[in-house]
Amino acid sequence: MSMSDASIPVFEIGLNALAALLDKAEAYAEAKRIDPAALLNARLFPDMFAFTRQVQSACDQAKNAAARLAGVDPPGFEDNEKTFAELKARIAKTIA
């Protein structure tokens, strides 16, 4: 089994789980009438990245590792997502 065969399914599982967490966070914000930006910009600790950046980083780790394992240059994604829908689209683009 190659490193690629062992790694890529794990990245995909993790990213799908992250997409499900985004669905739950979005539903929670809607149910509690919380501004989605409050959750998307939340940090567990002041020196941590905001939730949005955490999702972007998870996608970057997966796409960069997969590209390097394939021996190609990793694709570049702009870090401009600001909504749950945009973050879920980034996850889907990373998996594709």
GROMACS .gro file of N, CA and C in nm:
model
  288
    1MET      N    1   0.085  -0.117   0.000
    1MET     CA    2   0.000   0.000   0.000
    1MET      C    3   0.090   0.124   0.000
    2SER      N    4   0.058   0.216  -0.086
    2SER     CA    5   0.138   0.338  -0.095
    2SER      C    6   0.098   0.436   0.014
    3MET      N    7   0.185   0.530   0.039
    3MET     CA    8   0.156   0.635   0.137
    3MET      C    9   0.033   0.714   0.094
    4SER      N   10   0.019   0.735  -0.035
    4SER     CA   11  -0.098   0.805  -0.089
    4SER      C   12  -0.227   0.728  -0.061
    5ASP      N   13  -0.224   0.597  -0.087
    5ASP     CA   14  -0.342   0.513  -0.062
    5ASP      C   15  -0.378   0.509   0.086
    6ALA      N   16  -0.278   0.520   0.171
    6ALA     CA   17  -0.303   0.517   0.315
    6ALA      C   18  -0.349   0.653   0.369
    7SER      N   19  -0.307   0.761   0.305
    7SER     CA   20  -0.331   0.895   0.360
    7SER      C   21  -0.457   0.963   0.307
    8ILE      N   22  -0.478   0.957   0.178
    8ILE     CA   23  -0.586   1.036   0.117
    8ILE      C   24  -0.724   0.999   0.173
    9PRO      N   25  -0.757   0.871   0.193
    9PRO     CA   26  -0.887   0.841   0.252
    9PRO      C   27  -0.903   0.900   0.393
   10VAL      N   28  -0.795   0.907   0.467
   10VAL     CA   29  -0.801   0.965   0.602
   10VAL      C   30  -0.828   1.115   0.593
   11PHE      N   31  -0.763   1.183   0.500
   11PHE     CA   32  -0.791   1.325   0.480
   11PHE      C   33  -0.937   1.346   0.442
   12GLU      N   34  -0.987   1.262   0.353
   12GLU     CA   35  -1.125   1.276   0.308
   12GLU      C   36  -1.224   1.255   0.423
   13ILE      N   37  -1.199   1.157   0.505
   13ILE     CA   38  -1.286   1.132   0.621
   13ILE      C   39  -1.285   1.253   0.714
   14GLY      N   40  -1.167   1.306   0.741
   14GLY     CA   41  -1.155   1.422   0.829
   14GLY      C   42  -1.225   1.544   0.773
   15LEU      N   43  -1.209   1.568   0.643
   15LEU     CA   44  -1.273   1.684   0.582
   15LEU      C   45  -1.425   1.668   0.577
   16ASN      N   46  -1.474   1.547   0.553
   16ASN     CA   47  -1.618   1.525   0.557
   16ASN      C   48  -1.673   1.547   0.698
   17ALA      N   49  -1.598   1.505   0.799
   17ALA     CA   50  -1.639   1.530   0.937
   17ALA      C   51  -1.641   1.680   0.966
   18LEU      N   52  -1.543   1.751   0.915
   18LEU     CA   53  -1.538   1.895   0.933
   18LEU      C   54  -1.656   1.963   0.865
   19ALA      N   55  -1.694   1.916   0.747
   19ALA     CA   56  -1.811   1.971   0.678
   19ALA      C   57  -1.938   1.947   0.760
   20ALA      N   58  -1.948   1.831   0.823
   20ALA     CA   59  -2.063   1.802   0.909
   20ALA      C   60  -2.065   1.894   1.030
   21LEU      N   61  -1.948   1.925   1.085
   21LEU     CA   62  -1.941   2.019   1.197
   21LEU      C   63  -1.984   2.159   1.154
   22LEU      N   64  -1.948   2.196   1.034
   22LEU     CA   65  -1.993   2.326   0.982
   22LEU      C   66  -2.145   2.329   0.969
   23ASP      N   67  -2.205   2.219   0.923
   23ASP     CA   68  -2.351   2.211   0.915
   23ASP      C   69  -2.414   2.230   1.053
   24LYS      N   70  -2.356   2.164   1.153
   24LYS     CA   71  -2.409   2.175   1.290
   24LYS      C   72  -2.392   2.316   1.344
   25ALA      N   73  -2.278   2.377   1.320
   25ALA     CA   74  -2.255   2.513   1.367
   25ALA      C   75  -2.350   2.611   1.299
   26GLU      N   76  -2.373   2.591   1.171
   26GLU     CA   77  -2.465   2.678   1.098
   26GLU      C   78  -2.608   2.663   1.151
   27ALA      N   79  -2.650   2.540   1.175
   27ALA     CA   80  -2.784   2.515   1.230
   27ALA      C   81  -2.797   2.575   1.369
   28TYR      N   82  -2.692   2.563   1.449
   28TYR     CA   83  -2.693   2.619   1.585
   28TYR      C   84  -2.707   2.771   1.580
   29ALA      N   85  -2.630   2.834   1.494
   29ALA     CA   86  -2.636   2.980   1.482
   29ALA      C   87  -2.776   3.024   1.439
   30GLU      N   88  -2.834   2.951   1.347
   30GLU     CA   89  -2.969   2.984   1.300
   30GLU      C   90  -3.072   2.964   1.410
   31ALA      N   91  -3.064   2.851   1.480
   31ALA     CA   92  -3.161   2.819   1.585
   31ALA      C   93  -3.153   2.917   1.702
   32LYS      N   94  -3.033   2.959   1.736
   32LYS     CA   95  -3.013   3.049   1.850
   32LYS      C   96  -3.008   3.196   1.809
   33ARG      N   97  -3.027   3.221   1.680
   33ARG     CA   98  -3.023   3.357   1.626
   33ARG      C   99  -2.892   3.428   1.659
   34ILE      N  100  -2.785   3.356   1.637
   34ILE     CA  101  -2.650   3.409   1.657
   34ILE      C  102  -2.596   3.450   1.521
   35ASP      N  103  -2.532   3.563   1.516
   35ASP     CA  104  -2.468   3.607   1.392
   35ASP      C  105  -2.364   3.502   1.354
   36PRO      N  106  -2.374   3.443   1.235
   36PRO     CA  107  -2.276   3.341   1.195
   36PRO      C  108  -2.131   3.389   1.205
   37ALA      N  109  -2.109   3.517   1.182
   37ALA     CA  110  -1.972   3.570   1.191
   37ALA      C  111  -1.915   3.553   1.331
   38ALA      N  112  -2.001   3.554   1.433
   38ALA     CA  113  -1.953   3.535   1.570
   38ALA      C  114  -1.891   3.397   1.586
   39LEU      N  115  -1.951   3.296   1.525
   39LEU     CA  116  -1.894   3.161   1.533
   39LEU      C  117  -1.774   3.146   1.440
   40LEU      N  118  -1.785   3.201   1.322
   40LEU     CA  119  -1.677   3.187   1.223
   40LEU      C  120  -1.549   3.259   1.266
   41ASN      N  121  -1.563   3.362   1.347
   41ASN     CA  122  -1.446   3.437   1.394
   41ASN      C  123  -1.404   3.398   1.535
   42ALA      N  124  -1.470   3.297   1.592
   42ALA     CA  125  -1.442   3.255   1.730
   42ALA      C  126  -1.304   3.190   1.739
   43ARG      N  127  -1.245   3.206   1.857
   43ARG     CA  128  -1.116   3.144   1.889
   43ARG      C  129  -1.130   3.076   2.024
   44LEU      N  130  -1.068   2.961   2.039
   44LEU     CA  131  -1.070   2.894   2.169
   44LEU      C  132  -0.975   2.961   2.266
   45PHE      N  133  -0.874   3.026   2.214
   45PHE     CA  134  -0.776   3.097   2.295
   45PHE      C  135  -0.727   3.215   2.214
   46PRO      N  136  -0.695   3.327   2.277
   46PRO     CA  137  -0.662   3.449   2.202
   46PRO      C  138  -0.552   3.434   2.097
   47ASP      N  139  -0.453   3.347   2.120
   47ASP     CA  140  -0.345   3.338   2.022
   47ASP      C  141  -0.370   3.232   1.914
   48MET      N  142  -0.489   3.175   1.912
   48MET     CA  143  -0.524   3.077   1.809
   48MET      C  144  -0.584   3.147   1.688
   49PHE      N  145  -0.578   3.080   1.575
   49PHE     CA  146  -0.649   3.131   1.457
   49PHE      C  147  -0.799   3.120   1.480
   50ALA      N  148  -0.874   3.206   1.411
   50ALA     CA  149  -1.020   3.199   1.414
   50ALA      C  150  -1.066   3.069   1.347
   51PHE      N  151  -1.190   3.031   1.376
   51PHE     CA  152  -1.247   2.907   1.323
   51PHE      C  153  -1.234   2.901   1.170
   52THR      N  154  -1.262   3.012   1.103
   52THR     CA  155  -1.252   3.015   0.957
   52THR      C  156  -1.111   2.975   0.913
   53ARG      N  157  -1.011   3.031   0.976
   53ARG     CA  158  -0.872   3.000   0.939
   53ARG      C  159  -0.836   2.856   0.974
   54GLN      N  160  -0.896   2.802   1.079
   54GLN     CA  161  -0.872   2.662   1.115
   54GLN      C  162  -0.921   2.570   1.003
   55VAL      N  163  -1.038   2.601   0.948
   55VAL     CA  164  -1.093   2.521   0.837
   55VAL      C  165  -1.003   2.534   0.714
   56GLN      N  166  -0.963   2.656   0.684
   56GLN     CA  167  -0.873   2.677   0.570
   56GLN      C  168  -0.743   2.599   0.587
   57SER      N  169  -0.690   2.598   0.708
   57SER     CA  170  -0.565   2.526   0.735
   57SER      C  171  -0.582   2.375   0.718
   58ALA      N  172  -0.695   2.323   0.765
   58ALA     CA  173  -0.721   2.180   0.749
   58ALA      C  174  -0.727   2.143   0.601
   59CYS      N  175  -0.793   2.227   0.523
   59CYS     CA  176  -0.798   2.202   0.378
   59CYS      C  177  -0.659   2.211   0.316
   60ASP      N  178  -0.583   2.311   0.357
   60ASP     CA  179  -0.447   2.327   0.302
   60ASP      C  180  -0.360   2.207   0.334
   61GLN      N  181  -0.367   2.157   0.456
   61GLN     CA  182  -0.287   2.041   0.494
   61GLN      C  183  -0.319   1.921   0.406
   62ALA      N  184  -0.448   1.897   0.386
   62ALA     CA  185  -0.490   1.782   0.306
   62ALA      C  186  -0.449   1.797   0.159
   63LYS      N  187  -0.477   1.912   0.099
   63LYS     CA  188  -0.445   1.929  -0.044
   63LYS      C  189  -0.296   1.933  -0.068
   64ASN      N  190  -0.221   1.995   0.022
   64ASN     CA  191  -0.076   2.003   0.004
   64ASN      C  192  -0.011   1.866   0.020
   65ALA      N  193  -0.055   1.790   0.118
   65ALA     CA  194   0.001   1.656   0.138
   65ALA      C  195  -0.032   1.567   0.019
   66ALA      N  196  -0.157   1.571  -0.027
   66ALA     CA  197  -0.197   1.487  -0.141
   66ALA      C  198  -0.116   1.523  -0.266
   67ALA      N  199  -0.097   1.652  -0.289
   67ALA     CA  200  -0.020   1.694  -0.407
   67ALA      C  201   0.125   1.649  -0.397
   68ARG      N  202   0.183   1.665  -0.281
   68ARG     CA  203   0.323   1.625  -0.265
   68ARG      C  204   0.341   1.474  -0.279
   69LEU      N  205   0.244   1.399  -0.226
   69LEU     CA  206   0.250   1.254  -0.241
   69LEU      C  207   0.238   1.212  -0.387
   70ALA      N  208   0.165   1.293  -0.465
   70ALA     CA  209   0.149   1.265  -0.608
   70ALA      C  210   0.265   1.320  -0.691
   71GLY      N  211   0.353   1.395  -0.627
   71GLY     CA  212   0.468   1.451  -0.697
   71GLY      C  213   0.436   1.570  -0.784
   72VAL      N  214   0.330   1.644  -0.749
   72VAL     CA  215   0.292   1.763  -0.824
   72VAL      C  216   0.290   1.883  -0.731
   73ASP      N  217   0.288   2.002  -0.790
   73ASP     CA  218   0.278   2.123  -0.709
   73ASP      C  219   0.138   2.134  -0.651
   74PRO      N  220   0.127   2.172  -0.524
   74PRO     CA  221  -0.006   2.188  -0.464
   74PRO      C  222  -0.080   2.305  -0.527
   75PRO      N  223  -0.211   2.291  -0.547
   75PRO     CA  224  -0.288   2.403  -0.599
   75PRO      C  225  -0.298   2.513  -0.493
   76GLY      N  226  -0.310   2.635  -0.538
   76GLY     CA  227  -0.325   2.746  -0.445
   76GLY      C  228  -0.471   2.786  -0.432
   77PHE      N  229  -0.517   2.798  -0.309
   77PHE     CA  230  -0.652   2.846  -0.282
   77PHE      C  231  -0.639   2.980  -0.210
   78GLU      N  232  -0.720   3.076  -0.249
   78GLU     CA  233  -0.724   3.203  -0.176
   78GLU      C  234  -0.795   3.179  -0.043
   79ASP      N  235  -0.750   3.246   0.059
   79ASP     CA  236  -0.813   3.234   0.191
   79ASP      C  237  -0.912   3.348   0.209
   80ASN      N  238  -1.022   3.344   0.135
   80ASN     CA  239  -1.118   3.454   0.138
   80ASN      C  240  -1.258   3.411   0.181
   81GLU      N  241  -1.272   3.291   0.236
   81GLU     CA  242  -1.404   3.243   0.277
   81GLU      C  243  -1.452   3.320   0.401
   82LYS      N  244  -1.580   3.355   0.399
   82LYS     CA  245  -1.636   3.432   0.510
   82LYS      C  246  -1.769   3.376   0.560
   83THR      N  247  -1.820   3.271   0.495
   83THR     CA  248  -1.949   3.214   0.534
   83THR      C  249  -1.936   3.063   0.548
   84PHE      N  250  -2.036   3.004   0.612
   84PHE     CA  251  -2.039   2.858   0.622
   84PHE      C  252  -2.042   2.795   0.483
   85ALA      N  253  -2.123   2.850   0.394
   85ALA     CA  254  -2.134   2.794   0.259
   85ALA      C  255  -2.000   2.800   0.185
   86GLU      N  256  -1.929   2.910   0.199
   86GLU     CA  257  -1.799   2.922   0.132
   86GLU      C  258  -1.698   2.823   0.190
   87LEU      N  259  -1.701   2.802   0.321
   87LEU     CA  260  -1.610   2.705   0.382
   87LEU      C  261  -1.643   2.563   0.337
   88LYS      N  262  -1.772   2.531   0.329
   88LYS     CA  263  -1.811   2.398   0.281
   88LYS      C  264  -1.771   2.379   0.135
   89ALA      N  265  -1.780   2.485   0.056
   89ALA     CA  266  -1.737   2.477  -0.084
   89ALA      C  267  -1.586   2.454  -0.092
   90ARG      N  268  -1.512   2.515  -0.003
   90ARG     CA  269  -1.366   2.494  -0.002
   90ARG      C  270  -1.334   2.349   0.033
   91ILE      N  271  -1.406   2.294   0.130
   91ILE     CA  272  -1.385   2.154   0.166
   91ILE      C  273  -1.415   2.064   0.046
   92ALA      N  274  -1.527   2.090  -0.020
   92ALA     CA  275  -1.564   2.010  -0.137
   92ALA      C  276  -1.459   2.021  -0.247
   93LYS      N  277  -1.407   2.142  -0.269
   93LYS     CA  278  -1.303   2.164  -0.371
   93LYS      C  279  -1.175   2.090  -0.332
   94THR      N  280  -1.145   2.086  -0.203
   94THR     CA  281  -1.025   2.016  -0.156
   94THR      C  282  -1.040   1.866  -0.179
   95ILE      N  283  -1.157   1.812  -0.150
   95ILE     CA  284  -1.180   1.668  -0.167
   95ILE      C  285  -1.177   1.630  -0.315
   96ALA      N  286  -1.231   1.718  -0.399
   96ALA     CA  287  -1.235   1.689  -0.544
   96ALA      C  288  -1.097   1.687  -0.598
   0.00000   0.00000   0.00000
